[in-house]
Structure formats: structure tokens, C-alpha cells
Amino acid sequence: MPRHLYLEEERFPIAGAFTIARGSKTEAEVILCTLVEDRAQGRGECVPYRRYGETTESVRLQIETARSAIESGIDRQELIDVMAPGAARNAVDCALWDLQAKQSGRSVSELAGLTAPQPLETAFTISLGEPEKMAVDARDNAWRPLLKVKVGTEDDRPRMEAVAKAAPNSRIILDANEGWTSSNIEMHLAEAARLGIALIEQPLPAGSDDMLGRIDRPVPVCADESVHGLDDLADLRGRYDAINIKLDKTGGLTAALDLRHAAEALGFQIMVGCMVGTSLSMAPAILLAQGAAFVDLDGPLLLARDRDPGLTYTGSIVSPPVSALWG
């Protein structure tokens, strides 16, 4: 039987608002890609990445442009040659993994030669706001072992201190989303070191981060917007201590697994992150995140409603997906 591709745009409300240095949003916009072949069905979800000009319309058009190749039976390696890295390829790649799993009766971890996934401890995100509001949010989640705190203003020291005091037993990742500058980064790094911050994510704008190779980094620094794929790794050496791998940047699990292997060989610590999406977005990343130094797969925890079935979160522990969801 021929393969059929189905696309659907969906919106999932966020519980409250999700705010970073670049702005706020109140819903997650996702593209659901479904592939049907030989009475088996595989699904993949992507979140268009507005930082790179992606919208639901542009992502859908990218997939539609490749429809003929996809429906003709293209495999994951061939997909890398047909589609550019990004959210569109991620949805198709993850759907192809899921389709093969359903057709073969084997799990994606088996197909990928990985060990069976185990439950993971995920970070929980605290949105950017005034120090007092961030302290309240941190205090409400101070029982969680790992918090990811959005910063990225001219002077984040009051926010950093407020959160650290409100959650004294939590490890803290600061994510500046490219919001710091050459004139304030050393001040922020010094304060982060004083407060015992575990990691700082993308403090400077991508393309303007060479300064990180010339200053002391008393706290490990992680690349996010500065890393998409294998070609970026060479320039990151000496500037960053870790990289954040997201499926919507790499263009799927296939490329993400290659990126993780290459990054570890170069000595980078691994963080596996996400956009704000449903459990279907997180499920493939759980395989990628096994054994990572930092895991940030809390997207469904930020939503007012998730898919059913979804991932099971017990506090900050997320369990591997059931096959009815993915994989």
C-alpha cells in the first residue's frame, strides 16, 4: 500500500503565560504529521521556531513541498538530503521513526540501537518577570530538584538572588535567551557563581558570542541558539562547556543523535531541551536525553491541557512514552 501524509495545525493553551527575553505567548502552536502505510500509523509533532522565522504556515509549506518524496517511501537518511534542518523535518523524521516502530513491532530505542529508556528528572521553567513574581513561582516549585529560570535583562541580579533564596535546595539553570551583552555578562557570571548557579544557557546573541572564549567562565555556559547541527561544533570549542540539543533545531531525532555523539566526543556536556509543545514533542527527546547532564522536557507541564495519552510526570520525573503515544 502507498504511504499517505496528513498534516494538522493544532493549538494548546498554556497555563498562564510563558515569558522569555524575546516576549510572551499564551498558547503552543504545533504541527502534527501523521504517516499511514500498510495499516500502520506513525506520528511526529513539531513547534515552529519563531526565532528563526518559522510559522505554522511556513512549516506546513516545507512539508508539502517534500510530500511527493515522503509519500514515495523516503527513509530518514534520505530525508536529511531532501529537507533542511528545522521544525518541519523534525515532524516528518519523528513520524518516520514511529511508523517503522509500529510496522516492525519493535520500539524506536531498539531500532536506534539504544538501551531501553528510563525515567528522567526534568527541569521546570520559571518565566521571566519581576523579581518578586519570580520568587513566588520559584517558592511554589522549590521542592523540584532542578529549575530553569528565564532571565535576559540589563541587570538580572535581583531576579537571580530572589529565585536562589526562594528555592535554596534546587539546582538552577539560568537561560538568558541571548539577552545579555558584552557590557553586563561578566557581572552576571560573577553573581551566578556567588549564588551557586549550575549552568547558564545562551547568555550572548548567536554570532556575537566570541567574547565567551576570552573571559573567565566561573559557571558552565551552554549553547542553545548558537548550535543547530554538526557544522556548529567547531566554533563552539573554547566558548561553551555544554550544548542544548532540541529536535526542532536539528530537524529530528536522527540528526540529534548524530549531534550528541559528535558533541560528546569533543568533550561538551549535553543538555536536551524542548519548545513548549505536547507530550508528542517530548517523547522522542526522552530517548535522546538518556544520560544527559541536564534534561529540560517540561513542555507538557506548562500547558493547560496535553494530548491523551500523554507522558506521565510524577513530580519532576518523566517516564518514557507508551507506544500509543509514540515509539
Short mmCIF file of C-alpha atoms in Angstrom, two decimals:
data_model
loop_
_atom_site.label_atom_id
_atom_site.label_comp_id
_atom_site.label_asym_id
_atom_site.label_seq_id
_atom_site.Cartn_x
_atom_site.Cartn_y
_atom_site.Cartn_z
CA MET A 1 0.00 0.00 0.00
CA PRO A 2 1.23 3.54 -0.69
CA ARG A 3 2.23 5.86 2.13
CA HIS A 4 -0.09 8.77 2.92
CA LEU A 5 0.89 12.03 4.67
CA TYR A 6 -1.58 14.01 6.78
CA LEU A 7 -0.88 17.40 8.38
CA GLU A 8 -2.83 19.22 11.07
CA GLU A 9 -2.25 22.54 12.80
CA GLU A 10 -3.16 22.46 16.48
CA ARG A 11 -3.17 24.90 19.37
CA PHE A 12 -2.80 24.00 23.04
CA PRO A 13 -3.39 26.69 25.70
CA ILE A 14 -0.55 27.45 28.10
CA ALA A 15 -1.36 27.59 31.80
CA GLY A 16 -0.97 31.35 32.28
CA ALA A 17 1.77 32.79 30.05
CA PHE A 18 5.24 31.69 29.01
CA THR A 19 7.65 34.64 29.03
CA ILE A 20 11.28 34.87 27.92
CA ALA A 21 13.55 37.76 26.98
CA ARG A 22 12.05 37.89 23.46
CA GLY A 23 8.39 38.03 24.51
CA SER A 24 5.37 36.12 25.84
CA LYS A 25 2.88 33.62 24.48
CA THR A 26 -0.29 32.04 25.82
CA GLU A 27 -0.63 29.01 23.54
CA ALA A 28 1.57 26.40 21.89
CA GLU A 29 1.15 26.22 18.12
CA VAL A 30 2.19 22.82 16.76
CA ILE A 31 2.09 20.85 13.53
CA LEU A 32 1.04 17.21 13.75
CA CYS A 33 2.46 14.99 10.99
CA THR A 34 0.84 11.57 10.51
CA LEU A 35 2.14 8.93 8.10
CA VAL A 36 -0.06 5.95 7.24
CA GLU A 37 1.34 2.92 5.43
CA ASP A 38 0.34 -0.77 5.38
CA ARG A 39 -2.33 -0.10 8.04
CA ALA A 40 0.34 1.26 10.40
CA GLN A 41 0.41 4.86 11.58
CA GLY A 42 3.36 6.98 12.72
CA ARG A 43 3.16 10.45 14.25
CA GLY A 44 5.51 13.34 14.84
CA GLU A 45 4.97 16.82 16.26
CA CYS A 46 6.97 20.00 15.78
CA VAL A 47 6.81 23.50 17.18
CA PRO A 48 7.65 26.24 14.65
CA TYR A 49 10.61 28.25 15.93
CA ARG A 50 9.77 31.94 15.57
CA ARG A 51 13.34 32.92 16.47
CA TYR A 52 14.28 31.60 13.03
CA GLY A 53 11.28 32.96 11.15
CA GLU A 54 9.28 29.74 11.25
CA THR A 55 5.48 29.85 11.41
CA THR A 56 2.86 27.12 11.18
CA GLU A 57 2.27 28.26 7.59
CA SER A 58 5.94 28.12 6.57
CA VAL A 59 6.50 24.76 8.25
CA ARG A 60 3.44 23.28 6.60
CA LEU A 61 4.65 24.57 3.21
CA GLN A 62 8.07 22.97 3.75
CA ILE A 63 6.47 19.60 4.40
CA GLU A 64 4.06 19.97 1.50
CA THR A 65 7.00 20.73 -0.81
CA ALA A 66 8.52 17.38 0.16
CA ARG A 67 5.18 15.50 0.07
CA SER A 68 5.95 13.57 -3.12
CA ALA A 69 9.27 12.25 -1.77
CA ILE A 70 7.76 11.44 1.63
CA GLU A 71 4.80 9.55 0.17
CA SER A 72 7.07 7.74 -2.29
CA GLY A 73 8.74 5.96 0.63
CA ILE A 74 11.71 8.15 1.56
CA ASP A 75 13.67 6.95 4.61
CA ARG A 76 15.18 9.03 7.42
CA GLN A 77 18.66 9.36 5.93
CA GLU A 78 17.26 10.39 2.55
CA LEU A 79 15.04 12.91 4.33
CA ILE A 80 18.15 14.75 5.55
CA ASP A 81 19.10 15.40 1.91
CA VAL A 82 15.59 16.49 0.92
CA MET A 83 14.65 18.80 3.81
CA ALA A 84 16.68 21.42 5.66
CA PRO A 85 17.13 21.23 9.44
CA GLY A 86 14.26 22.74 11.39
CA ALA A 87 10.82 22.09 12.77
CA ALA A 88 9.34 20.74 9.51
CA ARG A 89 11.92 17.99 9.14
CA ASN A 90 11.58 17.17 12.82
CA ALA A 91 7.88 16.34 12.48
CA VAL A 92 8.49 14.08 9.49
CA ASP A 93 11.58 12.39 10.92
CA CYS A 94 9.83 11.54 14.19
CA ALA A 95 6.80 10.28 12.28
CA LEU A 96 9.08 8.01 10.22
CA TRP A 97 10.64 6.58 13.40
CA ASP A 98 7.20 5.95 14.88
CA LEU A 99 5.92 4.41 11.64
CA GLN A 100 8.83 1.98 11.47
CA ALA A 101 8.30 1.03 15.10
CA LYS A 102 4.61 0.32 14.52
CA GLN A 103 5.33 -1.65 11.32
CA SER A 104 8.09 -3.76 12.87
CA GLY A 105 6.61 -4.28 16.31
CA ARG A 106 9.89 -3.04 17.80
CA SER A 107 10.49 0.08 19.86
CA VAL A 108 12.35 3.10 18.47
CA SER A 109 15.06 2.56 21.08
CA GLU A 110 15.61 -0.94 19.67
CA LEU A 111 15.61 0.33 16.10
CA ALA A 112 18.15 3.03 17.01
CA GLY A 113 20.41 0.61 18.88
CA LEU A 114 19.81 2.36 22.19
CA THR A 115 19.20 0.88 25.61
CA ALA A 116 15.61 0.90 26.85
CA PRO A 117 14.78 4.40 28.12
CA GLN A 118 14.45 5.02 31.84
CA PRO A 119 12.56 7.76 33.72
CA LEU A 120 14.33 11.13 33.74
CA GLU A 121 14.49 14.12 36.06
CA THR A 122 13.44 17.21 34.13
CA ALA A 123 13.88 20.88 34.84
CA PHE A 124 10.82 23.06 35.42
CA THR A 125 10.74 26.51 33.84
CA ILE A 126 10.20 29.77 35.72
CA SER A 127 9.14 32.53 33.31
CA LEU A 128 10.79 35.94 33.17
CA GLY A 129 9.08 38.56 35.31
CA GLU A 130 9.68 40.96 38.15
CA PRO A 131 11.90 39.54 40.92
CA GLU A 132 9.01 39.30 43.37
CA LYS A 133 6.83 37.29 40.98
CA MET A 134 9.72 35.01 40.02
CA ALA A 135 10.43 34.41 43.71
CA VAL A 136 6.80 33.36 44.27
CA ASP A 137 6.96 30.97 41.31
CA ALA A 138 10.28 29.57 42.50
CA ARG A 139 8.99 29.13 46.06
CA ASP A 140 5.95 27.26 44.73
CA ASN A 141 8.33 24.88 42.95
CA ALA A 142 11.16 24.81 45.48
CA TRP A 143 10.51 21.09 46.03
CA ARG A 144 11.71 20.40 42.50
CA PRO A 145 15.38 19.39 42.21
CA LEU A 146 16.06 21.41 39.03
CA LEU A 147 14.65 24.78 37.96
CA LYS A 148 15.26 26.58 34.68
CA VAL A 149 14.92 30.32 35.20
CA LYS A 150 14.34 32.72 32.33
CA VAL A 151 16.41 35.91 32.54
CA GLY A 152 17.96 38.20 29.92
CA THR A 153 17.57 41.84 31.02
CA GLU A 154 20.12 44.58 31.57
CA ASP A 155 20.50 43.67 35.26
CA ASP A 156 19.21 40.26 36.33
CA ARG A 157 21.00 40.18 39.67
CA PRO A 158 17.83 40.90 41.71
CA ARG A 159 16.00 38.11 39.87
CA MET A 160 18.85 35.68 40.36
CA GLU A 161 19.09 36.34 44.07
CA ALA A 162 15.32 36.28 44.59
CA VAL A 163 14.99 32.87 42.93
CA ALA A 164 18.05 31.40 44.64
CA LYS A 165 16.72 32.43 48.06
CA ALA A 166 13.22 31.16 47.28
CA ALA A 167 14.45 27.72 46.19
CA PRO A 168 17.64 27.13 48.20
CA ASN A 169 17.73 23.37 47.65
CA SER A 170 17.14 23.37 43.89
CA ARG A 171 19.83 23.34 41.26
CA ILE A 172 19.26 26.31 38.96
CA ILE A 173 19.84 26.83 35.23
CA LEU A 174 19.71 30.44 34.06
CA ASP A 175 18.52 30.90 30.48
CA ALA A 176 19.22 34.39 29.13
CA ASN A 177 17.91 33.65 25.60
CA GLU A 178 20.65 35.85 24.05
CA GLY A 179 19.60 38.74 26.30
CA TRP A 180 22.88 39.71 27.93
CA THR A 181 25.55 41.92 26.40
CA SER A 182 29.33 42.31 26.37
CA SER A 183 28.96 45.07 28.97
CA ASN A 184 26.98 43.08 31.56
CA ILE A 185 27.89 39.43 31.08
CA GLU A 186 30.85 39.37 33.45
CA MET A 187 28.75 41.00 36.17
CA HIS A 188 26.08 38.34 35.69
CA LEU A 189 28.59 35.48 35.61
CA ALA A 190 30.14 36.66 38.87
CA GLU A 191 26.74 36.84 40.56
CA ALA A 192 25.80 33.42 39.23
CA ALA A 193 29.00 31.96 40.67
CA ARG A 194 28.29 33.59 44.03
CA LEU A 195 24.81 32.07 44.10
CA GLY A 196 25.98 28.59 43.08
CA ILE A 197 24.10 28.53 39.75
CA ALA A 198 24.59 25.19 37.98
CA LEU A 199 24.52 26.35 34.32
CA ILE A 200 23.99 29.45 32.19
CA GLU A 201 22.30 29.00 28.84
CA GLN A 202 22.99 31.20 25.78
CA PRO A 203 23.93 34.45 27.53
CA LEU A 204 25.00 36.34 24.38
CA PRO A 205 23.42 36.56 20.92
CA ALA A 206 24.36 33.81 18.49
CA GLY A 207 27.01 35.16 16.16
CA SER A 208 28.19 37.65 18.79
CA ASP A 209 29.44 35.18 21.37
CA ASP A 210 33.19 35.10 20.63
CA MET A 211 33.75 37.04 23.87
CA LEU A 212 32.98 33.84 25.77
CA GLY A 213 36.33 32.47 24.63
CA ARG A 214 38.22 35.45 26.12
CA ILE A 215 36.69 35.81 29.57
CA ASP A 216 36.60 33.64 32.66
CA ARG A 217 33.55 31.39 32.86
CA PRO A 218 33.15 30.66 36.60
CA VAL A 219 29.86 28.90 35.82
CA PRO A 220 29.49 26.42 32.92
CA VAL A 221 27.95 28.04 29.85
CA CYS A 222 25.63 26.17 27.46
CA ALA A 223 24.99 26.97 23.79
CA ASP A 224 21.40 26.95 22.56
CA GLU A 225 20.73 29.39 19.73
CA SER A 226 24.41 29.08 18.76
CA VAL A 227 24.15 25.37 17.94
CA HIS A 228 21.92 23.65 15.41
CA GLY A 229 23.96 20.83 13.94
CA LEU A 230 27.34 19.23 13.42
CA ASP A 231 28.76 22.17 11.47
CA ASP A 232 28.45 24.46 14.50
CA LEU A 233 30.51 22.43 16.95
CA ALA A 234 33.98 23.53 15.87
CA ASP A 235 33.24 27.21 16.52
CA LEU A 236 31.84 26.49 19.98
CA ARG A 237 35.01 24.95 21.39
CA GLY A 238 36.60 27.25 23.94
CA ARG A 239 33.42 29.31 24.24
CA TYR A 240 30.92 26.86 25.64
CA ASP A 241 31.03 23.97 28.09
CA ALA A 242 27.73 22.36 27.07
CA ILE A 243 25.24 22.35 24.22
CA ASN A 244 21.44 22.25 24.29
CA ILE A 245 20.09 19.85 21.67
CA LYS A 246 16.49 20.41 20.59
CA LEU A 247 14.77 18.31 17.96
CA ASP A 248 13.12 21.34 16.37
CA LYS A 249 16.59 22.82 15.74
CA THR A 250 18.35 19.68 14.49
CA GLY A 251 15.42 18.64 12.34
CA GLY A 252 14.57 15.39 14.08
CA LEU A 253 15.84 12.56 16.24
CA THR A 254 18.09 11.15 13.51
CA ALA A 255 20.25 14.28 13.27
CA ALA A 256 20.04 14.90 17.03
CA LEU A 257 21.56 11.50 17.85
CA ASP A 258 24.46 12.24 15.48
CA LEU A 259 24.95 15.68 17.05
CA ARG A 260 25.01 14.28 20.58
CA HIS A 261 27.59 11.64 19.65
CA ALA A 262 29.87 14.22 18.00
CA ALA A 263 29.48 16.74 20.82
CA GLU A 264 30.34 14.20 23.50
CA ALA A 265 33.43 13.19 21.53
CA LEU A 266 34.56 16.83 21.71
CA GLY A 267 34.01 16.99 25.47
CA PHE A 268 30.79 19.01 25.61
CA GLN A 269 28.25 18.30 28.31
CA ILE A 270 24.80 17.53 26.94
CA MET A 271 21.56 19.26 27.71
CA VAL A 272 18.39 18.13 25.95
CA GLY A 273 15.73 20.81 25.73
CA CYS A 274 12.39 21.50 24.13
CA MET A 275 10.00 24.09 22.84
CA VAL A 276 6.62 24.45 24.55
CA GLY A 277 4.76 21.53 22.97
CA THR A 278 2.76 18.47 23.91
CA SER A 279 3.92 15.06 25.07
CA LEU A 280 4.26 14.01 21.43
CA SER A 281 7.04 16.59 21.01
CA MET A 282 8.80 15.40 24.17
CA ALA A 283 8.56 11.64 23.57
CA PRO A 284 11.40 11.28 21.02
CA ALA A 285 13.59 13.60 23.08
CA ILE A 286 13.33 11.24 26.05
CA LEU A 287 15.39 8.72 24.08
CA LEU A 288 17.94 11.40 23.20
CA ALA A 289 18.14 12.62 26.81
CA GLN A 290 19.13 9.33 28.43
CA GLY A 291 22.27 10.01 30.48
CA ALA A 292 22.38 13.74 29.62
CA ALA A 293 23.80 16.12 32.20
CA PHE A 294 20.71 18.33 32.06
CA VAL A 295 17.19 17.48 30.88
CA ASP A 296 14.59 20.16 30.15
CA LEU A 297 11.49 18.39 28.84
CA ASP A 298 8.79 20.15 30.82
CA GLY A 299 6.67 21.40 27.89
CA PRO A 300 3.51 19.50 28.87
CA LEU A 301 3.78 20.74 32.47
CA LEU A 302 3.38 24.29 31.15
CA LEU A 303 0.19 23.52 29.21
CA ALA A 304 -3.39 23.83 30.41
CA ARG A 305 -4.10 20.55 28.59
CA ASP A 306 -1.97 17.88 26.90
CA ARG A 307 -2.57 15.04 24.48
CA ASP A 308 -4.25 11.85 25.66
CA PRO A 309 -2.43 9.60 26.14
CA GLY A 310 0.45 11.80 27.19
CA LEU A 311 3.66 11.35 29.11
CA THR A 312 3.42 10.55 32.80
CA TYR A 313 5.02 13.14 35.08
CA THR A 314 5.44 12.27 38.74
CA GLY A 315 6.68 15.49 40.22
CA SER A 316 9.75 16.28 38.12
CA ILE A 317 10.23 12.68 36.95
CA VAL A 318 9.02 11.96 33.43
CA SER A 319 8.54 8.36 32.33
CA PRO A 320 9.24 7.01 28.82
CA PRO A 321 6.31 7.15 26.39
CA VAL A 322 3.83 4.35 25.93
CA SER A 323 3.66 3.06 22.36
CA ALA A 324 0.16 4.52 21.89
CA LEU A 325 1.75 7.98 22.19
CA TRP A 326 4.96 7.38 20.21
CA GLY A 327 7.75 4.92 19.62
#
